[in-house]
Amino acid sequence: MNRRILILSIPLLLFLGASVFLYKGLFSDPTELESVLIDQPIPEFTLQDLHDLDKQHDKGIFTGQPMLLNVWATWCPTCYAEHEYLNELKAKEGIYIIGMNYKDEREKALRWLDNLGNPYAIDLYDPRGMLGLDLGVYGAPETFLIDSNGVIRYRHVGDVNDRVWQQTLKPIFERME
């Protein structure tokens, strides 16, 4: 009898466990992915410049002032949606932004910037996604707030728009200055 109750209760326990797991997922925000790199320096890397493949960049470009690192690609429709706002941030607020073209074709990326404007002070080219992998990038767009010492202070998954900038990113960015 006890064995029969045990066998019959296993599916019920599995169902209850799965229900709790799925219920918790209903209230999670997919744009708030935890990052082990928060409060850590940018990882070591060497990447080519998107415009000049003979020019190399390393983590030294992430020092001297607070900035955004924006991960983008031409294959990403959300990146297209956020690009105009990034141009505004640069032009109207003087925000220093480094762009990282992620797992993309160089010629398409260059045409994109020529046609839509270039909000980036430096354009990194990460065709294999190696720096993206080190940063824990899931896809594009993702934006990192980096302080003047090259330390990652915040990670945002999804597009940067006026609401996200004003409510979330700008207050953190201003504390970094």
PDB file of C-alpha atoms in Angstrom:
ATOM      1  CA  MET A   1       0.000   0.000   0.000  1.00  0.00           C
ATOM      2  CA  ASN A   2       2.763   2.493   0.939  1.00  0.00           C
ATOM      3  CA  ARG A   3       4.651   1.633  -2.220  1.00  0.00           C
ATOM      4  CA  ARG A   4       1.526   2.249  -4.322  1.00  0.00           C
ATOM      5  CA  ILE A   5       0.980   5.681  -2.718  1.00  0.00           C
ATOM      6  CA  LEU A   6       4.620   6.560  -3.346  1.00  0.00           C
ATOM      7  CA  ILE A   7       4.377   5.558  -7.023  1.00  0.00           C
ATOM      8  CA  LEU A   8       1.145   7.511  -7.508  1.00  0.00           C
ATOM      9  CA  SER A   9       2.511  10.612  -5.774  1.00  0.00           C
ATOM     10  CA  ILE A  10       5.597  10.935  -8.018  1.00  0.00           C
ATOM     11  CA  PRO A  11       3.691  12.407 -11.005  1.00  0.00           C
ATOM     12  CA  LEU A  12       1.847  14.775  -8.657  1.00  0.00           C
ATOM     13  CA  LEU A  13       5.134  15.986  -7.124  1.00  0.00           C
ATOM     14  CA  LEU A  14       6.683  16.436 -10.587  1.00  0.00           C
ATOM     15  CA  PHE A  15       3.637  18.400 -11.714  1.00  0.00           C
ATOM     16  CA  LEU A  16       3.739  20.636  -8.639  1.00  0.00           C
ATOM     17  CA  GLY A  17       7.479  21.266  -9.054  1.00  0.00           C
ATOM     18  CA  ALA A  18       7.072  22.176 -12.734  1.00  0.00           C
ATOM     19  CA  SER A  19       4.109  24.416 -11.887  1.00  0.00           C
ATOM     20  CA  VAL A  20       6.104  26.392  -9.305  1.00  0.00           C
ATOM     21  CA  PHE A  21       9.003  26.786 -11.763  1.00  0.00           C
ATOM     22  CA  LEU A  22       6.717  28.030 -14.560  1.00  0.00           C
ATOM     23  CA  TYR A  23       4.740  30.285 -12.216  1.00  0.00           C
ATOM     24  CA  LYS A  24       7.945  32.048 -11.120  1.00  0.00           C
ATOM     25  CA  GLY A  25       8.842  32.555 -14.788  1.00  0.00           C
ATOM     26  CA  LEU A  26       5.644  34.528 -15.372  1.00  0.00           C
ATOM     27  CA  PHE A  27       6.967  37.322 -13.182  1.00  0.00           C
ATOM     28  CA  SER A  28      10.567  37.472 -14.390  1.00  0.00           C
ATOM     29  CA  ASP A  29      11.826  40.210 -16.696  1.00  0.00           C
ATOM     30  CA  PRO A  30      13.792  38.780 -19.645  1.00  0.00           C
ATOM     31  CA  THR A  31      15.643  42.087 -20.063  1.00  0.00           C
ATOM     32  CA  GLU A  32      17.164  41.724 -16.604  1.00  0.00           C
ATOM     33  CA  LEU A  33      19.663  38.950 -17.129  1.00  0.00           C
ATOM     34  CA  GLU A  34      22.160  38.676 -14.337  1.00  0.00           C
ATOM     35  CA  SER A  35      25.776  39.099 -15.322  1.00  0.00           C
ATOM     36  CA  VAL A  36      28.745  37.797 -13.376  1.00  0.00           C
ATOM     37  CA  LEU A  37      30.739  40.670 -14.880  1.00  0.00           C
ATOM     38  CA  ILE A  38      28.916  43.430 -12.990  1.00  0.00           C
ATOM     39  CA  ASP A  39      31.554  45.328 -10.982  1.00  0.00           C
ATOM     40  CA  GLN A  40      34.307  43.510 -12.918  1.00  0.00           C
ATOM     41  CA  PRO A  41      36.703  45.021 -15.467  1.00  0.00           C
ATOM     42  CA  ILE A  42      36.139  44.478 -19.176  1.00  0.00           C
ATOM     43  CA  PRO A  43      37.793  41.166 -20.140  1.00  0.00           C
ATOM     44  CA  GLU A  44      41.092  41.182 -22.012  1.00  0.00           C
ATOM     45  CA  PHE A  45      40.614  41.224 -25.781  1.00  0.00           C
ATOM     46  CA  THR A  46      42.055  42.331 -29.086  1.00  0.00           C
ATOM     47  CA  LEU A  47      39.626  43.131 -31.888  1.00  0.00           C
ATOM     48  CA  GLN A  48      39.906  44.795 -35.257  1.00  0.00           C
ATOM     49  CA  ASP A  49      38.429  48.180 -36.011  1.00  0.00           C
ATOM     50  CA  LEU A  50      35.356  47.861 -38.239  1.00  0.00           C
ATOM     51  CA  HIS A  51      36.602  50.598 -40.597  1.00  0.00           C
ATOM     52  CA  ASP A  52      40.306  49.734 -40.644  1.00  0.00           C
ATOM     53  CA  LEU A  53      41.148  46.042 -40.278  1.00  0.00           C
ATOM     54  CA  ASP A  54      44.817  46.908 -39.752  1.00  0.00           C
ATOM     55  CA  LYS A  55      43.913  48.801 -36.571  1.00  0.00           C
ATOM     56  CA  GLN A  56      43.564  46.767 -33.357  1.00  0.00           C
ATOM     57  CA  HIS A  57      41.746  47.723 -30.154  1.00  0.00           C
ATOM     58  CA  ASP A  58      42.115  46.322 -26.656  1.00  0.00           C
ATOM     59  CA  LYS A  59      40.535  46.925 -23.251  1.00  0.00           C
ATOM     60  CA  GLY A  60      42.443  50.209 -22.937  1.00  0.00           C
ATOM     61  CA  ILE A  61      39.727  51.942 -24.975  1.00  0.00           C
ATOM     62  CA  PHE A  62      37.364  51.500 -22.029  1.00  0.00           C
ATOM     63  CA  THR A  63      39.088  53.950 -19.678  1.00  0.00           C
ATOM     64  CA  GLY A  64      39.061  57.688 -19.158  1.00  0.00           C
ATOM     65  CA  GLN A  65      35.348  58.426 -19.100  1.00  0.00           C
ATOM     66  CA  PRO A  66      32.002  56.720 -18.470  1.00  0.00           C
ATOM     67  CA  MET A  67      30.575  55.161 -21.624  1.00  0.00           C
ATOM     68  CA  LEU A  68      28.193  52.728 -23.212  1.00  0.00           C
ATOM     69  CA  LEU A  69      29.238  49.596 -25.048  1.00  0.00           C
ATOM     70  CA  ASN A  70      26.483  48.782 -27.518  1.00  0.00           C
ATOM     71  CA  VAL A  71      26.426  45.311 -29.089  1.00  0.00           C
ATOM     72  CA  TRP A  72      24.667  45.431 -32.472  1.00  0.00           C
ATOM     73  CA  ALA A  73      24.312  43.693 -35.829  1.00  0.00           C
ATOM     74  CA  THR A  74      22.668  44.344 -39.188  1.00  0.00           C
ATOM     75  CA  TRP A  75      20.676  41.094 -38.887  1.00  0.00           C
ATOM     76  CA  CYS A  76      19.030  42.415 -35.708  1.00  0.00           C
ATOM     77  CA  PRO A  77      15.710  44.256 -36.283  1.00  0.00           C
ATOM     78  CA  THR A  78      15.713  45.631 -32.730  1.00  0.00           C
ATOM     79  CA  CYS A  79      19.153  47.149 -33.365  1.00  0.00           C
ATOM     80  CA  TYR A  80      17.662  49.035 -36.297  1.00  0.00           C
ATOM     81  CA  ALA A  81      14.905  50.338 -34.034  1.00  0.00           C
ATOM     82  CA  GLU A  82      17.362  51.599 -31.390  1.00  0.00           C
ATOM     83  CA  HIS A  83      19.962  53.054 -33.771  1.00  0.00           C
ATOM     84  CA  GLU A  84      18.234  56.410 -34.252  1.00  0.00           C
ATOM     85  CA  TYR A  85      18.016  56.876 -30.483  1.00  0.00           C
ATOM     86  CA  LEU A  86      21.722  56.112 -30.068  1.00  0.00           C
ATOM     87  CA  ASN A  87      22.459  58.825 -32.634  1.00  0.00           C
ATOM     88  CA  GLU A  88      20.361  61.219 -30.515  1.00  0.00           C
ATOM     89  CA  LEU A  89      22.203  60.264 -27.315  1.00  0.00           C
ATOM     90  CA  LYS A  90      25.499  61.091 -28.968  1.00  0.00           C
ATOM     91  CA  ALA A  91      24.324  64.330 -30.591  1.00  0.00           C
ATOM     92  CA  LYS A  92      22.095  65.791 -27.861  1.00  0.00           C
ATOM     93  CA  GLU A  93      23.637  64.461 -24.655  1.00  0.00           C
ATOM     94  CA  GLY A  94      27.230  63.880 -25.761  1.00  0.00           C
ATOM     95  CA  ILE A  95      27.206  60.279 -24.548  1.00  0.00           C
ATOM     96  CA  TYR A  96      30.389  58.414 -25.474  1.00  0.00           C
ATOM     97  CA  ILE A  97      29.414  55.122 -27.094  1.00  0.00           C
ATOM     98  CA  ILE A  98      31.599  52.290 -28.321  1.00  0.00           C
ATOM     99  CA  GLY A  99      29.879  49.998 -30.782  1.00  0.00           C
ATOM    100  CA  MET A 100      30.639  46.307 -31.174  1.00  0.00           C
ATOM    101  CA  ASN A 101      29.430  44.798 -34.431  1.00  0.00           C
ATOM    102  CA  TYR A 102      28.571  41.239 -33.411  1.00  0.00           C
ATOM    103  CA  LYS A 103      28.684  38.118 -35.622  1.00  0.00           C
ATOM    104  CA  ASP A 104      28.020  40.140 -38.735  1.00  0.00           C
ATOM    105  CA  GLU A 105      29.300  40.786 -42.241  1.00  0.00           C
ATOM    106  CA  ARG A 106      31.686  43.735 -42.315  1.00  0.00           C
ATOM    107  CA  GLU A 107      30.465  45.233 -45.616  1.00  0.00           C
ATOM    108  CA  LYS A 108      26.839  45.192 -44.456  1.00  0.00           C
ATOM    109  CA  ALA A 109      27.837  46.828 -41.179  1.00  0.00           C
ATOM    110  CA  LEU A 110      29.746  49.597 -42.940  1.00  0.00           C
ATOM    111  CA  ARG A 111      26.784  50.285 -45.275  1.00  0.00           C
ATOM    112  CA  TRP A 112      24.461  50.352 -42.240  1.00  0.00           C
ATOM    113  CA  LEU A 113      26.561  53.038 -40.532  1.00  0.00           C
ATOM    114  CA  ASP A 114      26.889  55.032 -43.765  1.00  0.00           C
ATOM    115  CA  ASN A 115      23.117  54.999 -44.301  1.00  0.00           C
ATOM    116  CA  LEU A 116      21.882  55.421 -40.719  1.00  0.00           C
ATOM    117  CA  GLY A 117      24.667  57.501 -39.162  1.00  0.00           C
ATOM    118  CA  ASN A 118      27.352  56.421 -36.766  1.00  0.00           C
ATOM    119  CA  PRO A 119      26.804  57.121 -33.061  1.00  0.00           C
ATOM    120  CA  TYR A 120      29.966  55.239 -32.086  1.00  0.00           C
ATOM    121  CA  ALA A 121      33.277  56.851 -31.166  1.00  0.00           C
ATOM    122  CA  ILE A 122      34.970  53.491 -31.827  1.00  0.00           C
ATOM    123  CA  ASP A 123      33.614  50.631 -33.931  1.00  0.00           C
ATOM    124  CA  LEU A 124      34.790  47.192 -32.815  1.00  0.00           C
ATOM    125  CA  TYR A 125      34.433  44.270 -35.210  1.00  0.00           C
ATOM    126  CA  ASP A 126      33.678  40.935 -33.511  1.00  0.00           C
ATOM    127  CA  PRO A 127      32.789  38.622 -36.421  1.00  0.00           C
ATOM    128  CA  ARG A 128      33.146  35.379 -34.438  1.00  0.00           C
ATOM    129  CA  GLY A 129      31.578  36.765 -31.261  1.00  0.00           C
ATOM    130  CA  MET A 130      34.598  36.081 -29.045  1.00  0.00           C
ATOM    131  CA  LEU A 131      34.383  39.262 -26.943  1.00  0.00           C
ATOM    132  CA  GLY A 132      30.620  38.820 -26.941  1.00  0.00           C
ATOM    133  CA  LEU A 133      31.117  35.345 -25.500  1.00  0.00           C
ATOM    134  CA  ASP A 134      33.446  36.700 -22.800  1.00  0.00           C
ATOM    135  CA  LEU A 135      30.839  39.350 -21.922  1.00  0.00           C
ATOM    136  CA  GLY A 136      28.043  36.769 -21.751  1.00  0.00           C
ATOM    137  CA  VAL A 137      26.156  38.284 -24.683  1.00  0.00           C
ATOM    138  CA  TYR A 138      23.043  36.299 -25.610  1.00  0.00           C
ATOM    139  CA  GLY A 139      22.326  38.293 -28.756  1.00  0.00           C
ATOM    140  CA  ALA A 140      21.939  41.789 -30.028  1.00  0.00           C
ATOM    141  CA  PRO A 141      21.202  44.390 -28.900  1.00  0.00           C
ATOM    142  CA  GLU A 142      22.815  44.493 -25.504  1.00  0.00           C
ATOM    143  CA  THR A 143      24.279  47.579 -23.865  1.00  0.00           C
ATOM    144  CA  PHE A 144      26.808  47.755 -21.056  1.00  0.00           C
ATOM    145  CA  LEU A 145      27.457  50.797 -18.863  1.00  0.00           C
ATOM    146  CA  ILE A 146      31.184  51.054 -18.212  1.00  0.00           C
ATOM    147  CA  ASP A 147      32.803  53.475 -15.778  1.00  0.00           C
ATOM    148  CA  SER A 148      35.965  55.524 -16.401  1.00  0.00           C
ATOM    149  CA  ASN A 149      38.127  52.724 -14.977  1.00  0.00           C
ATOM    150  CA  GLY A 150      36.830  50.151 -17.453  1.00  0.00           C
ATOM    151  CA  VAL A 151      34.556  48.423 -14.935  1.00  0.00           C
ATOM    152  CA  ILE A 152      31.165  47.121 -16.066  1.00  0.00           C
ATOM    153  CA  ARG A 153      28.461  48.691 -13.902  1.00  0.00           C
ATOM    154  CA  TYR A 154      25.261  47.571 -15.640  1.00  0.00           C
ATOM    155  CA  ARG A 155      24.028  45.350 -18.459  1.00  0.00           C
ATOM    156  CA  HIS A 156      20.849  46.021 -20.423  1.00  0.00           C
ATOM    157  CA  VAL A 157      19.372  43.415 -22.764  1.00  0.00           C
ATOM    158  CA  GLY A 158      17.142  44.845 -25.488  1.00  0.00           C
ATOM    159  CA  ASP A 159      16.885  48.182 -27.199  1.00  0.00           C
ATOM    160  CA  VAL A 160      17.866  51.491 -25.698  1.00  0.00           C
ATOM    161  CA  ASN A 161      15.014  53.950 -26.149  1.00  0.00           C
ATOM    162  CA  ASP A 162      13.962  57.119 -24.363  1.00  0.00           C
ATOM    163  CA  ARG A 163      12.050  55.288 -21.619  1.00  0.00           C
ATOM    164  CA  VAL A 164      14.897  52.852 -20.912  1.00  0.00           C
ATOM    165  CA  TRP A 165      17.459  55.661 -20.987  1.00  0.00           C
ATOM    166  CA  GLN A 166      15.533  58.040 -18.724  1.00  0.00           C
ATOM    167  CA  GLN A 167      14.245  55.493 -16.205  1.00  0.00           C
ATOM    168  CA  THR A 168      17.057  52.963 -16.004  1.00  0.00           C
ATOM    169  CA  LEU A 169      20.332  53.754 -17.737  1.00  0.00           C
ATOM    170  CA  LYS A 170      20.713  57.519 -17.277  1.00  0.00           C
ATOM    171  CA  PRO A 171      20.457  57.450 -13.442  1.00  0.00           C
ATOM    172  CA  ILE A 172      23.170  54.767 -13.294  1.00  0.00           C
ATOM    173  CA  PHE A 173      25.276  56.568 -15.910  1.00  0.00           C
ATOM    174  CA  GLU A 174      25.101  59.851 -13.967  1.00  0.00           C
ATOM    175  CA  ARG A 175      26.273  58.124 -10.769  1.00  0.00           C
ATOM    176  CA  MET A 176      29.335  56.865 -12.669  1.00  0.00           C
ATOM    177  CA  GLU A 177      30.473  60.394 -13.596  1.00  0.00           C
TER     178      GLU A 177
END
